[in-house]
mmCIF file of C-alpha atoms in Angstrom:
data_model
loop_
_atom_site.group_PDB
_atom_site.id
_atom_site.type_symbol
_atom_site.label_atom_id
_atom_site.label_comp_id
_atom_site.label_asym_id
_atom_site.label_seq_id
_atom_site.Cartn_x
_atom_site.Cartn_y
_atom_site.Cartn_z
ATOM 1 C CA MET I 1 9.750 -42.416 13.728
ATOM 2 C CA THR I 2 10.469 -39.937 10.786
ATOM 3 C CA ASP I 3 14.136 -39.846 10.095
ATOM 4 C CA ALA I 4 15.563 -36.411 11.342
ATOM 5 C CA SER I 5 18.544 -36.119 9.240
ATOM 6 C CA PRO I 6 16.910 -34.612 6.058
ATOM 7 C CA LEU I 7 14.629 -32.214 8.412
ATOM 8 C CA ILE I 8 17.818 -31.057 10.325
ATOM 9 C CA GLU I 9 19.593 -30.494 6.900
ATOM 10 C CA SER I 10 17.121 -28.849 5.273
ATOM 11 C CA ILE I 11 16.612 -26.328 8.449
ATOM 12 C CA ALA I 12 20.686 -25.994 8.272
ATOM 13 C CA ALA I 13 20.369 -25.323 4.966
ATOM 14 C CA THR I 14 17.962 -22.566 5.282
ATOM 15 C CA LEU I 15 19.501 -20.915 8.053
ATOM 16 C CA LYS I 16 22.553 -20.596 5.783
ATOM 17 C CA LYS I 17 20.445 -18.429 3.506
ATOM 18 C CA ALA I 18 20.059 -15.894 6.541
ATOM 19 C CA SER I 19 22.704 -13.226 7.760
ATOM 20 C CA THR I 20 21.554 -11.114 10.940
ATOM 21 C CA GLN I 21 23.119 -8.581 13.004
ATOM 22 C CA SER I 22 21.517 -6.851 16.251
ATOM 23 C CA LEU I 23 22.494 -3.236 17.251
ATOM 24 C CA ASP I 24 21.639 -1.169 20.112
ATOM 25 C CA LEU I 25 21.421 2.303 18.756
ATOM 26 C CA SER I 26 20.189 5.982 20.151
ATOM 27 C CA PHE I 27 17.518 7.556 18.576
ATOM 28 C CA ASN I 28 19.848 10.329 18.265
ATOM 29 C CA GLU I 29 22.017 8.092 15.887
ATOM 30 C CA LEU I 30 18.928 7.067 13.989
ATOM 31 C CA LEU I 31 18.001 10.758 13.683
ATOM 32 C CA ASP I 32 21.592 11.398 12.338
ATOM 33 C CA MET I 33 21.386 8.187 10.026
ATOM 34 C CA SER I 34 18.241 9.328 8.612
ATOM 35 C CA GLU I 35 19.324 12.867 7.839
ATOM 36 C CA ASN I 36 22.796 11.506 6.327
ATOM 37 C CA GLY I 37 20.762 9.372 3.806
ATOM 38 C CA GLU I 38 22.169 6.156 5.851
ATOM 39 C CA LEU I 39 18.529 4.828 6.817
ATOM 40 C CA ASN I 40 15.796 4.962 4.167
ATOM 41 C CA ILE I 41 12.164 6.010 4.768
ATOM 42 C CA THR I 42 10.709 5.897 1.465
ATOM 43 C CA PRO I 43 7.956 7.925 0.608
ATOM 44 C CA ASP I 44 5.525 4.934 0.171
ATOM 45 C CA TYR I 45 6.232 3.924 3.781
ATOM 46 C CA GLN I 46 5.995 7.429 5.125
ATOM 47 C CA ARG I 47 2.586 7.812 4.113
ATOM 48 C CA LEU I 48 1.564 4.724 6.572
ATOM 49 C CA PHE I 49 2.684 6.919 9.343
ATOM 50 C CA ARG I 50 -0.557 7.285 10.930
ATOM 51 C CA TRP I 51 -0.008 7.273 15.119
ATOM 52 C CA SER I 52 -2.123 9.731 16.773
ATOM 53 C CA GLU I 53 -0.667 12.710 18.587
ATOM 54 C CA GLY I 54 -1.283 10.949 22.000
ATOM 55 C CA GLN I 55 0.060 7.482 20.882
ATOM 56 C CA GLN I 56 3.274 9.595 19.764
ATOM 57 C CA SER I 57 3.357 11.191 23.191
ATOM 58 C CA ARG I 58 3.014 8.096 24.986
ATOM 59 C CA PHE I 59 5.988 6.661 22.965
ATOM 60 C CA ILE I 60 8.107 9.513 24.046
ATOM 61 C CA GLU I 61 6.966 9.184 27.581
ATOM 62 C CA SER I 62 8.139 5.479 27.175
ATOM 63 C CA LEU I 63 11.269 6.426 26.358
ATOM 64 C CA LEU I 64 11.927 9.020 28.867
ATOM 65 C CA LEU I 65 10.974 6.453 31.665
ATOM 66 C CA GLU I 66 13.664 3.944 30.028
ATOM 67 C CA MET I 67 10.623 1.600 29.465
ATOM 68 C CA PRO I 68 11.233 -1.177 27.091
ATOM 69 C CA VAL I 69 10.291 -0.984 23.513
ATOM 70 C CA PRO I 70 9.776 -3.368 20.618
ATOM 71 C CA PRO I 71 13.019 -3.775 18.047
ATOM 72 C CA ILE I 72 12.937 -2.082 14.700
ATOM 73 C CA PHE I 73 13.732 -4.249 11.587
ATOM 74 C CA VAL I 74 16.059 -3.024 8.655
ATOM 75 C CA ILE I 75 17.544 -4.457 5.486
ATOM 76 C CA GLU I 76 21.084 -3.820 4.375
ATOM 77 C CA GLU I 77 21.200 -2.259 0.691
ATOM 78 C CA GLY I 78 24.363 -3.195 -1.494
ATOM 79 C CA ASP I 79 25.877 0.128 -0.393
ATOM 80 C CA GLY I 80 25.746 -0.470 3.294
ATOM 81 C CA THR I 81 22.783 1.882 3.822
ATOM 82 C CA TYR I 82 19.729 0.767 5.833
ATOM 83 C CA GLN I 83 15.985 0.585 4.729
ATOM 84 C CA LEU I 84 13.424 0.470 7.424
ATOM 85 C CA ILE I 85 10.734 -2.143 7.130
ATOM 86 C CA ASP I 86 9.341 -2.521 10.404
ATOM 87 C CA GLY I 87 9.316 0.336 13.224
ATOM 88 C CA LEU I 88 7.898 3.596 11.358
ATOM 89 C CA GLN I 89 5.696 4.436 13.829
ATOM 90 C CA ARG I 90 8.639 4.655 16.580
ATOM 91 C CA ILE I 91 10.796 6.563 14.423
ATOM 92 C CA SER I 92 8.564 9.232 13.244
ATOM 93 C CA SER I 93 7.457 9.667 16.689
ATOM 94 C CA TYR I 94 11.047 10.739 17.768
ATOM 95 C CA LEU I 95 11.443 12.530 14.472
ATOM 96 C CA HIS I 96 8.318 14.654 15.197
ATOM 97 C CA MET I 97 9.193 15.546 18.867
ATOM 98 C CA ARG I 98 12.557 16.793 17.277
ATOM 99 C CA ALA I 99 11.003 18.547 14.715
ATOM 100 C CA LYS I 100 12.363 16.197 11.726
ATOM 101 C CA LEU I 101 9.180 14.848 10.560
ATOM 102 C CA SER I 102 7.471 16.052 7.432
ATOM 103 C CA ALA I 103 3.646 14.168 7.049
ATOM 104 C CA PRO I 104 1.668 16.691 5.128
ATOM 105 C CA HIS I 105 -0.972 13.965 4.779
ATOM 106 C CA LEU I 106 -2.080 13.340 8.176
ATOM 107 C CA ASP I 107 -4.993 14.957 9.869
ATOM 108 C CA PRO I 108 -4.030 17.203 11.300
ATOM 109 C CA PRO I 109 -0.952 17.498 8.820
ATOM 110 C CA VAL I 110 2.779 17.625 10.379
ATOM 111 C CA ALA I 111 4.558 20.382 8.675
ATOM 112 C CA PRO I 112 8.497 20.731 8.305
ATOM 113 C CA GLY I 113 10.150 22.178 11.447
ATOM 114 C CA GLU I 114 7.109 21.387 13.772
ATOM 115 C CA PHE I 115 7.472 20.307 17.047
ATOM 116 C CA LEU I 116 5.416 17.678 18.549
ATOM 117 C CA THR I 117 3.677 18.861 21.831
ATOM 118 C CA LEU I 118 2.884 16.320 24.277
ATOM 119 C CA SER I 119 -0.566 14.906 25.031
ATOM 120 C CA ASP I 120 -2.704 12.163 26.738
ATOM 121 C CA CYS I 121 0.681 11.305 28.728
ATOM 122 C CA ASP I 122 -0.952 9.147 31.697
ATOM 123 C CA ILE I 123 2.241 8.216 33.700
ATOM 124 C CA VAL I 124 3.712 11.544 33.856
ATOM 125 C CA PRO I 125 1.088 13.933 33.084
ATOM 126 C CA ALA I 126 3.117 16.868 33.811
ATOM 127 C CA LEU I 127 4.935 16.506 30.284
ATOM 128 C CA ASN I 128 1.362 17.230 28.688
ATOM 129 C CA GLY I 129 1.830 20.493 26.859
ATOM 130 C CA LEU I 130 5.472 20.390 26.405
ATOM 131 C CA THR I 131 7.581 20.124 23.361
ATOM 132 C CA PHE I 132 11.122 19.068 23.444
ATOM 133 C CA ASN I 133 12.541 22.788 23.739
ATOM 134 C CA ASP I 134 10.305 22.904 26.736
ATOM 135 C CA PHE I 135 12.575 19.963 28.511
ATOM 136 C CA PRO I 136 15.284 20.668 30.895
ATOM 137 C CA THR I 137 18.721 19.821 29.372
ATOM 138 C CA ALA I 138 18.784 16.601 31.333
ATOM 139 C CA LEU I 139 15.529 15.294 29.933
ATOM 140 C CA GLN I 140 16.900 16.643 26.273
ATOM 141 C CA ILE I 141 19.862 14.367 26.636
ATOM 142 C CA ARG I 142 18.012 11.374 28.014
ATOM 143 C CA LEU I 143 15.963 11.305 24.992
ATOM 144 C CA LYS I 144 18.448 11.765 22.687
ATOM 145 C CA ARG I 145 20.352 8.922 24.412
ATOM 146 C CA ALA I 146 17.264 6.473 24.437
ATOM 147 C CA PHE I 147 18.221 3.410 22.972
ATOM 148 C CA ILE I 148 16.186 0.849 20.497
ATOM 149 C CA ARG I 149 17.393 -2.646 19.287
ATOM 150 C CA VAL I 150 18.024 -2.550 15.760
ATOM 151 C CA GLU I 151 17.508 -6.064 14.324
ATOM 152 C CA VAL I 152 19.383 -5.760 10.697
ATOM 153 C CA VAL I 153 19.020 -8.003 7.941
ATOM 154 C CA ARG I 154 22.448 -8.263 6.367
ATOM 155 C CA LYS I 155 22.877 -7.733 2.502
ATOM 156 C CA GLU I 156 24.056 -11.261 2.179
ATOM 157 C CA THR I 157 20.806 -12.630 3.117
ATOM 158 C CA ASP I 158 18.673 -14.370 0.300
ATOM 159 C CA PRO I 159 15.788 -12.229 -1.115
ATOM 160 C CA ARG I 160 13.295 -14.811 -0.700
ATOM 161 C CA PHE I 161 14.354 -15.531 2.901
ATOM 162 C CA LYS I 162 13.982 -11.590 3.572
ATOM 163 C CA TYR I 163 10.408 -11.690 2.070
ATOM 164 C CA HIS I 164 9.169 -14.412 4.130
ATOM 165 C CA MET I 165 10.830 -13.448 7.372
ATOM 166 C CA PHE I 166 9.086 -9.634 6.823
ATOM 167 C CA LYS I 167 5.719 -11.366 5.714
ATOM 168 C CA ARG I 168 5.218 -12.539 8.966
ATOM 169 C CA LEU I 169 6.531 -9.586 11.098
ATOM 170 C CA ASN I 170 3.928 -8.453 13.675
ATOM 171 C CA THR I 171 4.475 -4.521 12.446
ATOM 172 C CA GLY I 172 4.270 -2.982 15.803
ATOM 173 C CA GLY I 173 0.330 -3.594 16.620
ATOM 174 C CA GLU I 174 -0.865 -1.572 13.911
ATOM 175 C CA LEU I 175 -3.919 -2.615 11.717
ATOM 176 C CA LEU I 176 -2.135 -2.261 8.296
ATOM 177 C CA SER I 177 -4.129 -2.948 5.216
ATOM 178 C CA ALA I 178 -3.465 -5.646 2.814
ATOM 179 C CA GLN I 179 -1.728 -3.403 0.369
ATOM 180 C CA GLN I 180 0.280 -1.570 2.774
ATOM 181 C CA LEU I 181 1.775 -4.945 3.853
ATOM 182 C CA ARG I 182 2.423 -5.988 0.147
ATOM 183 C CA ASN I 183 4.182 -2.900 -0.223
ATOM 184 C CA CYS I 184 6.451 -3.320 2.624
ATOM 185 C CA THR I 185 7.127 -6.976 2.151
ATOM 186 C CA ILE I 186 7.066 -7.968 -1.707
ATOM 187 C CA ARG I 187 9.365 -5.028 -2.599
ATOM 188 C CA LEU I 188 11.895 -7.456 -0.719
ATOM 189 C CA LEU I 189 11.287 -9.726 -3.575
ATOM 190 C CA GLY I 190 11.932 -6.895 -6.023
ATOM 191 C CA ALA I 191 11.159 -3.279 -6.055
ATOM 192 C CA VAL I 192 10.349 -2.742 -9.661
ATOM 193 C CA PHE I 193 6.954 -3.972 -9.698
ATOM 194 C CA PRO I 194 5.703 -2.170 -6.310
ATOM 195 C CA ASP I 195 7.279 0.997 -7.491
ATOM 196 C CA PHE I 196 5.137 0.472 -10.775
ATOM 197 C CA LEU I 197 1.956 0.287 -8.984
ATOM 198 C CA ILE I 198 2.637 3.369 -6.968
ATOM 199 C CA ARG I 199 3.600 5.189 -10.303
ATOM 200 C CA MET I 200 0.553 4.279 -11.757
ATOM 201 C CA SER I 201 -1.784 5.226 -8.864
ATOM 202 C CA ASP I 202 -0.642 9.052 -9.423
ATOM 203 C CA VAL I 203 -1.454 8.876 -12.942
ATOM 204 C CA ASP I 204 -3.753 11.750 -13.290
ATOM 205 C CA ASP I 205 -6.499 9.978 -15.411
ATOM 206 C CA PHE I 206 -6.737 7.170 -12.662
ATOM 207 C CA LYS I 207 -6.766 9.873 -9.881
ATOM 208 C CA GLU I 208 -9.806 11.555 -11.162
ATOM 209 C CA CYS I 209 -11.703 8.121 -11.985
ATOM 210 C CA THR I 210 -10.872 7.036 -8.314
ATOM 211 C CA SER I 211 -11.460 10.270 -6.725
ATOM 212 C CA GLY I 212 -14.781 9.064 -5.015
ATOM 213 C CA MET I 213 -13.064 7.149 -2.640
ATOM 214 C CA THR I 214 -12.876 8.094 0.995
ATOM 215 C CA PRO I 215 -9.687 9.776 2.094
ATOM 216 C CA ALA I 216 -9.185 7.077 4.533
ATOM 217 C CA ARG I 217 -9.059 4.294 1.712
ATOM 218 C CA LYS I 218 -6.589 6.362 0.219
ATOM 219 C CA LEU I 219 -4.579 6.679 3.086
ATOM 220 C CA SER I 220 -4.584 2.893 3.427
ATOM 221 C CA ALA I 221 -3.045 2.290 -0.146
ATOM 222 C CA PHE I 222 -6.221 1.277 -1.093
ATOM 223 C CA ASP I 223 -5.720 3.521 -4.579
ATOM 224 C CA GLN I 224 -2.435 1.115 -4.985
ATOM 225 C CA GLU I 225 -4.388 -1.920 -4.558
ATOM 226 C CA LEU I 226 -6.681 -1.001 -7.243
ATOM 227 C CA VAL I 227 -4.133 -0.728 -9.681
ATOM 228 C CA LEU I 228 -2.803 -4.344 -8.465
ATOM 229 C CA ARG I 229 -6.275 -5.163 -9.003
ATOM 230 C CA PHE I 230 -6.798 -4.223 -12.719
ATOM 231 C CA PHE I 231 -3.623 -5.899 -13.768
ATOM 232 C CA ALA I 232 -4.562 -9.124 -11.752
ATOM 233 C CA LEU I 233 -7.948 -9.451 -13.011
ATOM 234 C CA LYS I 234 -6.955 -8.411 -16.499
ATOM 235 C CA ASN I 235 -3.948 -10.984 -16.621
ATOM 236 C CA ARG I 236 -4.787 -13.593 -14.254
ATOM 237 C CA ARG I 237 -8.626 -13.713 -13.644
ATOM 238 C CA ALA I 238 -8.913 -17.391 -14.200
ATOM 239 C CA ARG I 239 -6.652 -18.158 -11.270
ATOM 240 C CA PHE I 240 -9.061 -16.137 -8.881
ATOM 241 C CA LYS I 241 -10.682 -18.861 -6.990
ATOM 242 C CA HIS I 242 -11.353 -18.264 -3.307
ATOM 243 C CA GLU I 243 -9.795 -15.179 -1.538
ATOM 244 C CA VAL I 244 -9.435 -11.841 -3.376
ATOM 245 C CA THR I 245 -6.541 -10.865 -0.944
ATOM 246 C CA ASP I 246 -4.394 -14.040 -1.379
ATOM 247 C CA PHE I 247 -5.250 -13.727 -5.153
ATOM 248 C CA LEU I 248 -3.763 -10.361 -5.361
ATOM 249 C CA THR I 249 -0.631 -11.106 -2.865
ATOM 250 C CA GLU I 250 0.229 -14.276 -4.998
ATOM 251 C CA TYR I 251 -0.082 -12.072 -8.250
ATOM 252 C CA MET I 252 2.346 -9.579 -6.900
ATOM 253 C CA GLU I 253 4.727 -11.785 -5.526
ATOM 254 C CA GLU I 254 4.635 -13.603 -9.157
ATOM 255 C CA VAL I 255 5.532 -10.462 -11.038
ATOM 256 C CA ALA I 256 7.731 -8.858 -8.261
ATOM 257 C CA ASP I 257 10.021 -12.043 -7.936
ATOM 258 C CA PRO I 258 12.838 -12.229 -10.514
ATOM 259 C CA LEU I 259 13.051 -15.782 -9.832
ATOM 260 C CA GLU I 260 9.575 -16.653 -10.947
ATOM 261 C CA ALA I 261 8.801 -17.247 -14.740
ATOM 262 C CA GLU I 262 5.878 -14.507 -14.521
ATOM 263 C CA THR I 263 6.297 -12.238 -17.555
ATOM 264 C CA PHE I 264 4.879 -8.589 -17.219
ATOM 265 C CA ASP I 265 5.813 -6.205 -20.231
ATOM 266 C CA TYR I 266 5.815 -2.918 -18.365
ATOM 267 C CA ASP I 267 5.682 -0.730 -21.558
ATOM 268 C CA ILE I 268 2.566 -2.603 -23.028
ATOM 269 C CA GLU I 269 0.845 -2.922 -19.764
ATOM 270 C CA GLU I 270 1.480 0.884 -18.756
ATOM 271 C CA ALA I 271 -0.101 1.829 -21.931
ATOM 272 C CA VAL I 272 -3.275 -0.184 -21.850
ATOM 273 C CA PHE I 273 -3.681 1.120 -18.489
ATOM 274 C CA ARG I 274 -3.270 4.642 -19.475
ATOM 275 C CA ARG I 275 -5.615 4.063 -22.095
ATOM 276 C CA THR I 276 -8.453 2.520 -19.977
ATOM 277 C CA PHE I 277 -8.425 5.241 -17.767
ATOM 278 C CA ALA I 278 -8.189 8.004 -20.435
ATOM 279 C CA ALA I 279 -11.229 6.469 -21.725
ATOM 280 C CA LEU I 280 -13.022 6.445 -18.489
ATOM 281 C CA ARG I 281 -12.206 10.023 -17.755
ATOM 282 C CA LYS I 282 -13.453 11.516 -21.055
ATOM 283 C CA ALA I 283 -16.528 9.688 -20.403
ATOM 284 C CA LEU I 284 -17.460 9.748 -16.938
ATOM 285 C CA GLY I 285 -14.487 11.586 -14.922
ATOM 286 C CA ASP I 286 -15.034 11.557 -11.183
ATOM 287 C CA MET I 287 -18.149 9.513 -11.554
ATOM 288 C CA SER I 288 -16.670 6.448 -13.647
ATOM 289 C CA PHE I 289 -17.198 4.174 -10.551
ATOM 290 C CA ALA I 290 -20.389 6.052 -8.990
ATOM 291 C CA ILE I 291 -23.071 3.830 -8.074
ATOM 292 C CA ALA I 292 -26.746 3.839 -8.087
ATOM 293 C CA TYR I 293 -29.266 2.098 -5.898
ATOM 294 C CA LYS I 294 -32.594 0.285 -6.466
ATOM 295 C CA THR I 295 -35.010 2.953 -5.843
ATOM 296 C CA ARG I 296 -32.884 5.870 -7.717
ATOM 297 C CA ASP I 297 -32.675 6.446 -11.248
ATOM 298 C CA LYS I 298 -29.660 8.331 -11.160
ATOM 299 C CA LEU I 299 -25.693 7.890 -10.123
ATOM 300 C CA THR I 300 -24.845 8.906 -6.655
ATOM 301 C CA ALA I 301 -21.338 10.247 -6.164
ATOM 302 C CA GLY I 302 -19.009 7.727 -4.567
ATOM 303 C CA PHE I 303 -16.781 4.793 -5.410
ATOM 304 C CA GLY I 304 -17.785 1.207 -5.831
ATOM 305 C CA ALA I 305 -15.253 -1.381 -5.807
ATOM 306 C CA TYR I 306 -17.359 -3.702 -7.747
ATOM 307 C CA HIS I 307 -17.977 -0.910 -10.709
ATOM 308 C CA PHE I 308 -14.252 -0.518 -10.807
ATOM 309 C CA GLU I 309 -13.708 -4.414 -11.532
ATOM 310 C CA ALA I 310 -16.642 -4.683 -13.781
ATOM 311 C CA ILE I 311 -15.983 -1.478 -15.939
ATOM 312 C CA THR I 312 -12.109 -1.379 -16.204
ATOM 313 C CA ILE I 313 -12.024 -4.986 -17.134
ATOM 314 C CA GLY I 314 -15.221 -5.178 -19.252
ATOM 315 C CA LEU I 315 -13.908 -2.435 -21.047
ATOM 316 C CA GLN I 316 -10.967 -4.221 -22.227
ATOM 317 C CA ALA I 317 -13.118 -6.007 -24.757
ATOM 318 C CA VAL I 318 -13.579 -2.862 -26.766
ATOM 319 C CA LEU I 319 -10.601 -0.670 -25.612
ATOM 320 C CA ASP I 320 -8.969 -0.855 -29.101
ATOM 321 C CA ARG I 321 -11.996 0.158 -31.067
ATOM 322 C CA LEU I 322 -12.579 3.325 -29.237
ATOM 323 C CA ASP I 323 -11.430 6.723 -30.906
ATOM 324 C CA LEU I 324 -10.545 8.612 -27.731
ATOM 325 C CA ASP I 325 -10.755 11.853 -29.997
ATOM 326 C CA ASP I 326 -13.963 11.485 -31.427
ATOM 327 C CA ASP I 327 -16.495 13.348 -29.312
ATOM 328 C CA GLY I 328 -19.364 10.705 -30.739
ATOM 329 C CA VAL I 329 -17.657 7.858 -29.746
ATOM 330 C CA ILE I 330 -16.841 9.433 -26.106
ATOM 331 C CA GLN I 331 -20.757 10.306 -25.528
ATOM 332 C CA ARG I 332 -21.700 6.777 -26.712
ATOM 333 C CA LEU I 333 -19.176 5.257 -24.132
ATOM 334 C CA LYS I 334 -20.737 7.713 -21.599
ATOM 335 C CA ASP I 335 -24.280 6.796 -22.407
ATOM 336 C CA THR I 336 -23.647 3.206 -22.371
ATOM 337 C CA LEU I 337 -21.900 2.985 -19.019
ATOM 338 C CA ILE I 338 -24.583 4.945 -17.572
ATOM 339 C CA ALA I 339 -27.008 2.495 -18.848
ATOM 340 C CA ILE I 340 -25.410 -0.028 -17.449
ATOM 341 C CA LYS I 341 -24.981 1.319 -14.135
ATOM 342 C CA LEU I 342 -28.804 2.380 -14.156
ATOM 343 C CA ASP I 343 -29.871 -1.356 -15.310
ATOM 344 C CA PRO I 344 -31.709 -2.946 -12.287
ATOM 345 C CA VAL I 345 -29.722 -6.551 -13.026
ATOM 346 C CA PHE I 346 -26.357 -4.447 -12.869
ATOM 347 C CA ILE I 347 -27.362 -2.867 -9.460
ATOM 348 C CA GLU I 348 -28.256 -6.236 -8.107
ATOM 349 C CA MET I 349 -24.990 -7.449 -9.096
ATOM 350 C CA THR I 350 -23.082 -4.640 -7.508
ATOM 351 C CA THR I 351 -24.959 -3.911 -4.353
ATOM 352 C CA GLY I 352 -25.014 -6.082 -0.920
ATOM 353 C CA GLY I 353 -22.229 -8.326 0.404
ATOM 354 C CA GLY I 354 -21.041 -11.768 -0.631
ATOM 355 C CA LYS I 355 -20.251 -10.787 -4.131
ATOM 356 C CA ASN I 356 -16.600 -11.030 -4.153
ATOM 357 C CA SER I 357 -16.255 -14.670 -5.683
ATOM 358 C CA PRO I 358 -15.144 -15.764 -9.026
ATOM 359 C CA GLY I 359 -18.941 -16.319 -10.085
ATOM 360 C CA PRO I 360 -20.337 -12.782 -9.374
ATOM 361 C CA LEU I 361 -17.201 -11.347 -10.463
ATOM 362 C CA ASN I 362 -17.420 -13.016 -13.813
ATOM 363 C CA ASP I 363 -21.166 -12.350 -14.104
ATOM 364 C CA ARG I 364 -20.305 -8.406 -13.419
ATOM 365 C CA ILE I 365 -17.398 -8.318 -15.944
ATOM 366 C CA GLY I 366 -19.443 -10.363 -18.414
ATOM 367 C CA PHE I 367 -22.506 -7.952 -18.220
ATOM 368 C CA VAL I 368 -20.227 -4.841 -19.206
ATOM 369 C CA GLU I 369 -18.511 -6.824 -21.790
ATOM 370 C CA ARG I 370 -21.560 -7.735 -23.549
ATOM 371 C CA ARG I 371 -23.364 -4.246 -23.433
ATOM 372 C CA LEU I 372 -20.076 -2.565 -24.630
ATOM 373 C CA VAL I 373 -19.542 -5.153 -27.552
ATOM 374 C CA ASP I 374 -22.972 -4.482 -28.425
ATOM 375 C CA ALA I 375 -22.363 -0.688 -28.293
ATOM 376 C CA PHE I 376 -18.950 -1.081 -30.247
ATOM 377 C CA PRO I 377 -19.171 -3.845 -32.674
ATOM 378 C CA GLY I 378 -16.012 -4.777 -34.012
#
């Protein structure tokens, strides 16, 4: 039998790194905390709010019926304020009911001061069509006083313990994208790198070059994942072995965690990123990652993730050789990239599934590198 003492001591030592507190707070208290800056819902998390009006309505119905609802999770910051990590859908539904939510990214968008009109309530159908102002006073008070369990991870808790805990949370049953989960959890190790990715995803040249992606992809933070993918492949492509999702997560963990030895020179990396997409915007603009099919001899508007990886990383081989103010250079870059995209070999490399593994990835990047080096010899 294994000696239990070391295992018990290891568990006890880990528990000492955690400091938690459970609170029962009314939704009206949470509303006050949000308005007073005591509860922080960051803009990046705000864009994740995507419950339909029916889902929001049924949650409000649950509160009125005093049905149990899952807890929300917050972390305590150094100044005593709370940062929401898990529970955005529930809090935002209440804020919308009280006309305190602004979510212009939704379809339809939610404007400031817009009340939620209840719909699809299937237990009490008489609620459908009502707003908060239509409620009798007794129901308004009941909704304001409806409470929820708030699990607080205290500021004394070890950051890595916070990270691993929230990495395993069930995020309210919502199917969040891999990048949305990274944004929520990895910032517990450190917020500098996640915020950097968000800032780079807002660079005009990058937005123009990737404008062919669908709105649904953008809403799922895929634009931020592309920024992460660029830096991960540029700096750590040799580490990519099997699963791209794990590869990206591990790279983001390394850069974000101040305890890790990973070095990331933000000034240099930002300059390379901006120069890469400035070159692509001048050459191809919103067709930078457009695709071509075997039976076609021209590009089709849209966005190809394989094109993004191959072209942005392959371009690094000649990036320093390009004079972005020389129209002749830009025209040669444009012609070369279009020729690459229309080449049957490259089309074969970038169409169909099963190509998101190290071998095909390196083949795509290598193909672009060779053609660009031929066009722009050192």
